[in-house]
XYZ file of C-alpha atoms in Angstrom:
593
model
C -187.394 129.806 8.494
C -187.252 126.899 11.477
C -190.649 125.730 13.245
C -189.698 123.842 16.235
C -191.967 120.797 17.569
C -192.626 121.059 21.333
C -189.136 118.697 22.372
C -186.662 121.005 20.386
C -187.868 124.657 22.212
C -187.222 123.029 25.370
C -183.799 121.006 24.116
C -183.085 125.055 23.327
C -184.227 127.750 26.186
C -182.805 123.648 28.717
C -178.999 124.171 27.154
C -176.847 124.754 30.135
C -173.761 125.848 28.560
C -172.367 129.375 27.724
C -174.007 131.502 25.694
C -173.784 135.397 23.745
C -176.150 137.380 23.185
C -178.240 137.150 20.230
C -180.398 140.451 17.798
C -183.375 139.545 15.973
C -184.987 141.951 13.842
C -188.391 141.947 13.546
C -190.078 143.755 11.002
C -193.783 144.333 11.307
C -196.867 145.584 9.235
C -200.736 145.848 9.615
C -202.941 147.229 7.646
C -202.189 146.875 4.013
C -205.124 145.916 1.968
C -204.417 145.013 -0.445
C -202.800 148.608 -1.024
C -200.187 147.167 -3.728
C -200.237 150.629 -5.670
C -198.800 154.418 -4.190
C -202.118 155.977 -1.688
C -204.350 158.183 -2.649
C -202.255 161.422 -0.396
C -204.489 162.026 2.136
C -205.910 158.349 2.483
C -202.745 156.644 4.324
C -200.176 157.228 1.345
C -198.493 160.126 3.567
C -196.566 160.656 6.930
C -195.324 164.032 8.861
C -192.332 163.479 9.881
C -190.284 165.420 12.789
C -188.205 168.317 11.598
C -185.903 170.888 13.723
C -187.039 172.912 10.738
C -190.518 172.860 10.946
C -191.877 173.219 14.042
C -194.840 171.189 12.592
C -193.511 168.730 10.790
C -192.702 168.162 6.710
C -195.547 166.010 4.913
C -193.887 163.195 2.197
C -195.221 160.660 -0.154
C -195.708 157.304 1.228
C -196.312 153.692 0.650
C -196.464 151.326 -2.483
C -195.289 147.669 -2.928
C -193.310 148.117 -4.889
C -190.703 150.449 -1.643
C -192.179 148.328 0.939
C -190.293 145.681 -0.586
C -187.186 148.095 -0.612
C -187.708 148.932 2.464
C -187.928 145.156 4.417
C -185.010 144.772 1.808
C -182.447 147.323 3.136
C -183.642 145.930 7.136
C -183.562 142.904 6.814
C -179.965 143.248 5.104
C -178.922 144.626 8.506
C -180.124 141.889 10.395
C -179.502 138.193 9.114
C -181.839 137.164 11.576
C -185.115 138.474 10.942
C -188.525 138.080 10.682
C -191.721 139.360 8.617
C -194.554 139.592 10.215
C -197.960 140.859 10.205
C -201.178 141.818 12.533
C -203.959 141.277 10.266
C -206.155 143.151 7.949
C -203.581 142.674 4.703
C -205.616 141.186 2.674
C -210.078 142.257 2.292
C -211.118 146.287 1.704
C -208.734 146.686 -1.052
C -207.994 149.172 -4.280
C -209.378 147.745 -7.451
C -206.032 145.794 -8.816
C -206.832 143.520 -5.530
C -210.087 142.893 -5.143
C -210.801 142.435 -9.044
C -208.587 139.532 -7.955
C -210.346 138.094 -4.951
C -206.786 139.343 -3.336
C -205.012 137.158 -5.114
C -202.660 140.110 -6.338
C -201.938 141.083 -2.601
C -201.611 137.118 -1.209
C -198.927 137.251 -4.107
C -197.268 140.491 -3.423
C -197.366 139.607 0.133
C -195.279 136.187 0.120
C -192.931 138.455 -2.212
C -192.142 140.197 0.145
C -191.434 138.264 2.263
C -193.708 137.885 5.321
C -193.655 134.984 7.665
C -195.935 134.994 9.678
C -199.565 136.762 10.624
C -202.568 136.720 12.882
C -206.199 137.331 11.349
C -207.887 140.484 10.837
C -211.536 140.910 11.175
C -210.896 142.292 7.197
C -209.247 138.966 6.392
C -212.428 137.149 7.854
C -215.503 139.728 5.093
C -216.003 136.296 2.571
C -216.294 133.625 4.948
C -214.086 131.655 5.982
C -214.227 128.846 2.853
C -212.322 131.528 1.670
C -210.067 132.887 3.950
C -208.459 129.154 3.943
C -208.443 129.232 0.572
C -206.190 132.272 0.745
C -203.794 130.677 2.787
C -203.529 127.053 0.706
C -204.321 128.356 -2.519
C -206.780 127.584 -5.722
C -208.476 129.236 -8.071
C -211.328 131.420 -6.616
C -214.904 129.176 -7.476
C -216.721 130.377 -9.892
C -213.224 132.843 -11.450
C -212.352 133.272 -14.484
C -208.689 131.486 -14.712
C -206.884 133.632 -16.052
C -209.341 136.634 -15.822
C -210.294 137.547 -12.093
C -208.816 134.284 -10.789
C -204.931 131.494 -10.820
C -203.581 134.605 -12.609
C -199.503 133.004 -12.976
C -199.679 129.952 -14.675
C -202.729 128.584 -14.222
C -202.473 128.569 -10.367
C -202.756 130.822 -7.191
C -200.717 128.519 -4.784
C -202.268 130.353 -1.947
C -200.163 132.317 1.128
C -196.748 130.969 2.687
C -196.531 133.462 5.154
C -198.819 130.886 7.469
C -202.223 132.706 9.786
C -202.439 132.224 13.342
C -205.483 132.832 14.896
C -205.793 132.072 18.204
C -209.378 133.159 19.159
C -211.206 131.695 16.574
C -212.511 128.263 17.063
C -214.150 126.780 14.446
C -217.667 125.443 15.628
C -218.189 122.069 12.746
C -213.933 120.597 14.367
C -213.826 122.148 17.630
C -210.686 123.705 16.637
C -208.542 127.029 15.630
C -209.524 127.786 12.421
C -205.906 128.611 11.946
C -202.949 127.600 14.079
C -202.646 129.360 17.843
C -199.164 129.625 17.529
C -195.656 130.146 15.364
C -191.938 129.895 16.766
C -188.928 130.817 14.758
C -185.545 130.084 15.748
C -182.001 132.164 16.106
C -178.511 131.650 16.701
C -176.441 128.825 16.778
C -175.924 126.319 19.744
C -175.850 126.890 22.780
C -177.063 130.854 22.578
C -179.664 130.069 19.706
C -183.228 131.416 21.403
C -186.452 130.944 20.015
C -188.865 133.196 19.331
C -192.415 132.509 19.977
C -195.273 134.726 17.895
C -199.251 134.502 19.127
C -202.006 135.856 16.805
C -205.069 137.014 17.404
C -208.007 139.213 16.422
C -210.120 141.338 18.366
C -212.447 139.116 20.050
C -215.865 141.521 18.297
C -214.742 140.267 14.431
C -218.567 139.278 14.889
C -220.015 142.840 14.999
C -217.542 144.547 12.110
C -218.481 141.824 9.628
C -220.807 140.498 8.057
C -223.114 137.316 9.540
C -222.378 135.088 6.484
C -218.440 136.511 7.044
C -218.104 134.902 10.230
C -220.406 132.021 9.726
C -219.638 128.739 11.746
C -216.818 130.359 14.084
C -216.286 132.011 18.007
C -214.254 134.596 18.795
C -213.160 134.582 22.655
C -211.208 137.026 25.187
C -207.894 138.113 23.628
C -206.354 138.107 26.763
C -206.656 134.945 28.252
C -206.248 133.133 25.208
C -203.146 135.048 24.985
C -201.912 134.568 28.573
C -202.775 130.759 28.458
C -200.696 131.090 24.708
C -197.463 132.691 25.933
C -197.081 129.915 28.590
C -197.583 127.504 26.635
C -195.143 128.750 24.110
C -192.762 129.748 27.818
C -192.857 126.731 28.507
C -191.541 124.817 25.524
C -188.474 127.074 25.937
C -189.812 130.186 24.196
C -186.810 132.558 25.061
C -189.074 135.764 23.789
C -193.303 136.180 23.435
C -193.767 138.503 20.560
C -198.003 138.862 20.338
C -199.871 139.369 17.387
C -203.288 140.983 17.543
C -205.407 142.336 15.333
C -206.981 145.097 17.777
C -205.553 148.726 18.724
C -205.594 152.689 19.765
C -204.327 155.616 19.300
C -202.486 158.803 20.386
C -202.213 162.669 20.138
C -199.395 162.182 17.856
C -198.935 164.991 15.247
C -195.190 163.236 13.681
C -194.482 160.339 12.813
C -192.117 157.496 15.461
C -192.762 159.881 18.897
C -191.717 156.976 21.354
C -193.130 159.793 24.295
C -196.761 157.959 23.151
C -198.868 160.511 24.098
C -201.897 159.746 25.212
C -202.432 156.114 24.751
C -206.430 155.255 24.768
C -208.299 153.008 23.261
C -208.819 149.049 22.867
C -205.606 147.593 23.538
C -205.060 149.049 26.292
C -207.013 146.155 29.325
C -205.765 144.178 26.559
C -201.731 145.198 26.989
C -202.891 146.197 30.805
C -204.547 141.975 31.526
C -201.487 140.396 30.280
C -198.836 138.233 31.773
C -195.088 138.302 32.733
C -195.142 135.439 29.973
C -195.845 138.560 26.966
C -193.258 141.291 25.833
C -193.818 143.043 22.952
C -197.250 143.287 21.408
C -197.810 143.890 17.280
C -201.278 145.566 17.074
C -203.607 146.605 14.432
C -206.950 147.432 12.742
C -207.289 151.542 14.634
C -205.168 152.720 11.649
C -203.268 154.476 13.636
C -199.038 154.688 14.596
C -197.284 154.323 17.682
C -194.381 152.889 19.183
C -195.751 152.380 23.401
C -194.040 151.287 26.332
C -196.648 149.867 28.229
C -195.917 148.042 32.080
C -193.345 146.564 30.467
C -194.810 146.094 27.348
C -193.187 146.984 24.425
C -196.151 147.911 22.330
C -196.508 149.165 18.876
C -198.716 149.924 15.386
C -197.781 150.534 12.253
C -200.008 152.657 10.363
C -201.437 151.178 7.577
C -200.888 150.990 3.512
C -198.170 150.564 4.015
C -197.188 154.210 4.276
C -194.411 152.547 7.127
C -193.693 149.558 8.810
C -192.189 148.962 12.215
C -188.319 147.812 13.143
C -188.517 146.263 16.305
C -185.208 145.266 17.430
C -184.799 142.325 20.478
C -181.453 141.166 22.140
C -181.686 138.165 24.379
C -180.124 136.059 25.556
C -180.293 131.968 26.078
C -181.885 130.816 29.555
C -182.635 134.572 30.751
C -184.840 136.051 27.407
C -185.641 139.340 26.313
C -182.154 141.635 27.888
C -183.296 144.818 25.251
C -186.012 145.676 23.074
C -186.268 148.590 21.358
C -188.675 149.637 18.223
C -188.813 152.763 15.842
C -191.678 153.807 12.721
C -189.823 153.723 8.932
C -191.336 155.627 6.498
C -191.885 154.104 2.896
C -190.778 156.653 1.558
C -191.554 156.783 -2.241
C -190.375 158.687 -5.322
C -193.935 161.472 -5.580
C -191.938 163.867 -3.030
C -190.288 167.670 -4.970
C -187.147 167.619 -5.318
C -185.464 168.733 -1.223
C -188.461 168.439 0.542
C -188.100 165.772 2.632
C -186.628 166.841 6.273
C -183.104 166.092 6.921
C -181.418 162.789 7.865
C -184.754 161.322 5.493
C -183.899 159.940 2.059
C -187.042 158.326 -1.092
C -186.414 154.328 -2.163
C -185.768 153.252 -5.453
C -188.687 150.838 -6.450
C -187.929 146.942 -5.797
C -188.069 145.540 -9.552
C -190.062 142.431 -9.167
C -192.391 143.897 -7.275
C -192.778 147.065 -9.193
C -193.069 144.628 -11.590
C -195.379 142.420 -10.386
C -197.624 145.337 -9.397
C -198.066 146.090 -13.156
C -199.273 143.246 -14.503
C -201.900 143.121 -12.136
C -202.361 146.892 -12.673
C -202.851 146.236 -16.279
C -204.957 142.505 -15.579
C -207.700 145.241 -15.078
C -207.507 148.118 -16.393
C -210.023 147.746 -18.636
C -212.286 147.879 -16.444
C -210.867 149.946 -14.181
C -210.687 152.867 -16.530
C -214.211 153.415 -17.641
C -215.072 156.141 -16.520
C -219.006 156.189 -15.045
C -219.595 159.952 -13.901
C -218.117 162.944 -13.403
C -217.930 165.186 -10.133
C -217.472 168.878 -9.754
C -215.222 168.745 -7.192
C -213.399 166.866 -4.119
C -216.189 164.581 -2.407
C -214.025 164.066 1.063
C -214.475 161.680 3.696
C -213.618 162.879 7.222
C -210.253 163.255 7.859
C -208.625 163.294 12.029
C -206.936 166.238 12.500
C -203.040 166.673 12.565
C -202.310 163.243 12.640
C -199.340 161.783 11.700
C -200.461 159.398 8.885
C -203.877 160.603 7.477
C -206.521 158.591 9.212
C -210.584 158.877 8.064
C -212.315 160.364 10.940
C -214.906 157.886 11.855
C -216.782 160.510 14.313
C -217.733 163.459 11.735
C -219.970 162.934 8.591
C -218.206 164.419 5.560
C -219.511 164.371 2.447
C -218.184 161.341 1.066
C -220.347 159.431 3.303
C -223.245 161.460 1.906
C -223.470 160.554 -0.798
C -222.972 156.483 -0.117
C -225.968 157.500 1.822
C -227.566 158.520 -0.973
C -226.217 155.904 -3.417
C -228.520 153.491 -0.840
C -231.464 155.710 -0.796
C -231.583 155.272 -4.690
C -230.190 152.060 -5.311
C -232.523 149.627 -2.837
C -235.614 149.096 -2.298
C -237.913 151.846 -1.830
C -237.885 153.557 2.067
C -238.293 157.141 3.535
C -233.717 157.725 4.356
C -230.124 155.579 4.442
C -227.452 155.496 6.491
C -223.973 153.690 6.401
C -221.345 152.948 8.671
C -218.192 155.512 8.182
C -215.983 152.170 8.067
C -217.974 151.600 4.934
C -217.159 154.491 2.537
C -212.932 153.388 1.831
C -211.740 156.819 0.209
C -212.942 159.510 -1.155
C -212.609 160.729 -4.851
C -210.422 163.604 -5.361
C -211.147 166.217 -8.912
C -209.112 164.971 -11.752
C -208.404 164.679 -15.128
C -211.436 166.752 -15.931
C -213.350 165.530 -13.213
C -213.589 162.339 -14.727
C -214.673 158.586 -12.463
C -214.311 155.801 -13.220
C -215.512 152.077 -12.180
C -211.830 151.812 -10.499
C -212.084 155.220 -7.706
C -215.853 154.106 -7.578
C -214.384 150.355 -6.057
C -211.786 152.063 -4.595
C -214.105 153.761 -2.095
C -216.666 150.821 -1.918
C -214.642 147.580 -1.619
C -216.827 145.197 -0.122
C -219.258 144.311 -2.451
C -222.124 145.052 -0.091
C -225.822 144.296 -1.068
C -228.226 146.722 -0.104
C -230.661 145.478 2.793
C -233.997 147.448 4.101
C -235.932 147.197 7.798
C -238.840 148.084 9.044
C -237.928 151.058 12.280
C -239.422 152.590 14.850
C -239.703 156.735 14.931
C -237.736 155.055 18.989
C -235.661 152.775 17.677
C -233.664 154.796 15.187
C -233.559 156.840 17.714
C -231.745 154.950 19.876
C -229.913 153.981 17.098
C -228.532 157.903 17.199
C -227.755 157.934 20.099
C -225.191 154.156 19.954
C -223.363 156.614 17.473
C -221.970 158.312 21.229
C -222.682 155.449 23.807
C -220.578 152.315 25.081
C -218.841 150.702 23.514
C -218.605 152.563 19.867
C -217.277 155.757 21.823
C -214.894 153.605 23.867
C -213.148 152.927 20.752
C -213.450 155.846 18.127
C -211.924 159.805 18.632
C -211.305 161.813 16.381
C -213.129 165.666 15.780
C -216.242 164.840 17.214
C -213.820 163.318 20.621
C -215.533 160.185 20.556
C -218.046 157.813 18.207
C -218.342 155.919 15.140
C -221.041 158.552 12.973
C -223.314 157.056 10.910
C -223.228 159.126 7.014
C -226.783 160.219 6.177
C -228.779 159.861 3.231
C -230.606 163.940 2.651
C -233.359 163.085 4.320
C -232.587 162.405 8.018
C -231.578 165.647 9.773
C -231.199 166.015 13.397
C -229.062 168.327 15.874
C -226.683 166.125 18.568
C -225.953 168.222 21.214
C -221.801 168.265 22.296
C -222.106 168.682 26.120
C -223.755 165.809 26.653
C -222.510 163.439 27.760
C -220.915 160.778 25.755
C -219.524 157.334 26.779
C -223.247 156.585 28.164
C -223.740 152.886 28.974
C -226.007 151.783 25.242
C -229.547 152.532 26.458
C -228.384 155.177 27.965
C -227.480 158.207 25.546
C -229.380 162.066 25.662
C -227.067 163.659 23.015
C -230.130 163.502 20.200
C -231.400 166.721 20.891
C -235.278 166.996 21.031
C -237.686 167.046 18.904
C -234.269 167.761 16.394
C -234.723 164.822 13.689
C -236.883 165.023 11.296
C -237.352 162.343 7.715
C -237.839 164.289 4.730
C -238.645 167.387 5.982
C -241.642 165.979 8.504
C -240.503 165.864 12.367
C -239.401 162.143 13.438
C -242.532 159.527 14.904
C -241.462 157.844 17.604
C -244.839 155.177 17.019
C -244.458 155.333 13.416
C -242.830 153.423 11.581
C -239.897 154.235 8.844
C -238.065 152.179 6.238
C -234.524 153.108 6.196
C -232.102 151.367 4.177
C -228.352 149.969 5.239
C -225.626 147.641 3.584
C -226.098 144.163 4.696
C -222.444 144.163 7.407
C -225.187 146.565 8.865
C -228.183 144.424 8.272
C -229.839 142.804 10.260
C -227.116 143.782 12.751
C -225.633 144.445 14.521
C -223.056 146.111 12.317
C -220.159 148.273 13.963
C -222.263 147.602 17.878
C -226.029 149.817 16.440
C -227.501 146.714 18.241
C -230.887 148.824 18.215
C -231.354 148.212 13.816
C -231.846 144.416 15.072
C -234.585 145.849 17.157
C -235.902 146.177 13.181
C -238.743 144.194 11.250
C -239.014 142.912 8.005
C -235.397 142.461 6.856
C -235.026 142.238 3.600
C -232.187 141.590 1.718
C -231.825 143.648 -2.238
C -229.095 141.152 -4.135
C -228.375 144.706 -4.764
C -224.391 144.764 -4.931
C -223.065 148.042 -3.443
C -220.777 148.354 -6.114
C -223.397 148.958 -8.877
C -225.248 150.748 -6.584
C -222.810 153.685 -7.581
C -222.267 152.491 -11.114
C -225.858 153.517 -11.603
C -225.800 156.671 -9.229
C -223.616 158.309 -11.134
C -223.868 157.651 -14.070
C -227.193 159.545 -13.148
C -226.116 162.053 -11.311
C -224.070 163.635 -13.874
C -221.142 166.615 -12.122
C -221.967 165.500 -9.183
C -221.127 168.286 -6.886
C -219.991 167.482 -3.163
C -222.865 167.920 -0.581
C -223.520 169.926 2.030
C -224.524 168.915 5.582
C -227.027 166.786 6.441
C -225.848 166.717 10.424
C -225.911 170.299 13.235
C -223.701 169.728 15.705
C -224.615 172.295 18.694
C -221.689 173.365 21.044
């Protein structure tokens, strides 16, 4: 790895001798979220592959850090001129093994995978800038127990070997970016040497998807302006190619992995890519947990799904003085050993585990096993989130209500101070509870569903404000950012006491304050019609209240915000213990048309 000063970059870019093309392989990840073990099949642990023998495609099991390590090693072996990069959310909102180690297990494994540079994502800020700086620079978790939940390897934690980039995140105390804006790596030698420059950043809207304490002391600036300025600087310094690592994304309607036709690309990434200058060659995106390989306005645009179920292989052919003369990308599935013999489509084979990474994962799993395996409740059947229909990678559908979300809202209502009802944002529900082992539910199962450690907060809201909050489910920007079975939007998951009907024929994506999809008079709270003038007590998580988490600005209009200090996972454990043999709840929301 070579980190170049500006003078060295100019020397490389300004050579006048004869040059030969240089092939560079970029191996891209995003949204790993500390998934060290194989994810559940319906939670990022499967992808659908095109199969000439099956027009609908074939779904295969994927993921697991030990298998991901093998895939990365194979791709690196194909070209010594390589770099492993990521587009954010590599930690945070993680399964129990990573969560219980304050993400140290994930960082340790990512170091072993050979990750070299990553943009920050919104979940890197879940616990604030001080904790993120610790993950980069090392040191034991404050208040943790060495050897139990922190500094688990020889009593130390060295931090990430990879470099975080944060071009659009300014620390207000210093006036500088929290992490560097750019990073470079050079390949080849002599007159043929080339340099690839990377710009890393997160979505400008990070404060709307992270708790207020998580982004305290930070400012997030416009993506397009930031990228274009940084890309111009890299070009001026002699970079032959510029690659953007951005934690923002889109979605397509592709039903199989690696559909390079990029059908019906949509989402927040489009205006960003369309606003980029000619200095940018490739955009590696994330955040939306989708997979795509697209060409848009001369830019190669990629995302590899999530949880390590696939990687994006980007091959660039560069020439000093000429820049990029060819670029191509493909998504590669990380096929694990949990597929039946003969079930894979022709041309695909399962990967073997990387022994070193597998040993690391098993070490961390065993350290957390006692708490993780504690039985805390039971269920009578699968309790699932809503999932996107026909997606190439199993992904939650944030436009729809799901039983798991409803249960979490019931948990909030039962676990917090007295309230009339509760709601939870769909992004706060990270996994399903699946019926297995006779219906037994463990602490680890619950922590996988609710890994954030949010506290429960209550707010006084009028009926009119509650109606406005419900309409914001389908108003911009929630409607432009999320697509699914209900078209667009971000549907709050309600506790049993909140019921209403909405009309899908009414316009979606209206300006804030102008939506009218909730059927007039249909909202009831605990069986009684909601009174617009009355005041109700509503329970949220600390991401949603005091707000405006996930763009629900109506919550900020409420009064008497009280943070109970009750942590969501503790409320969840208490609820499961008092509700044995929990059954999947029926829907509380009715859709017309």
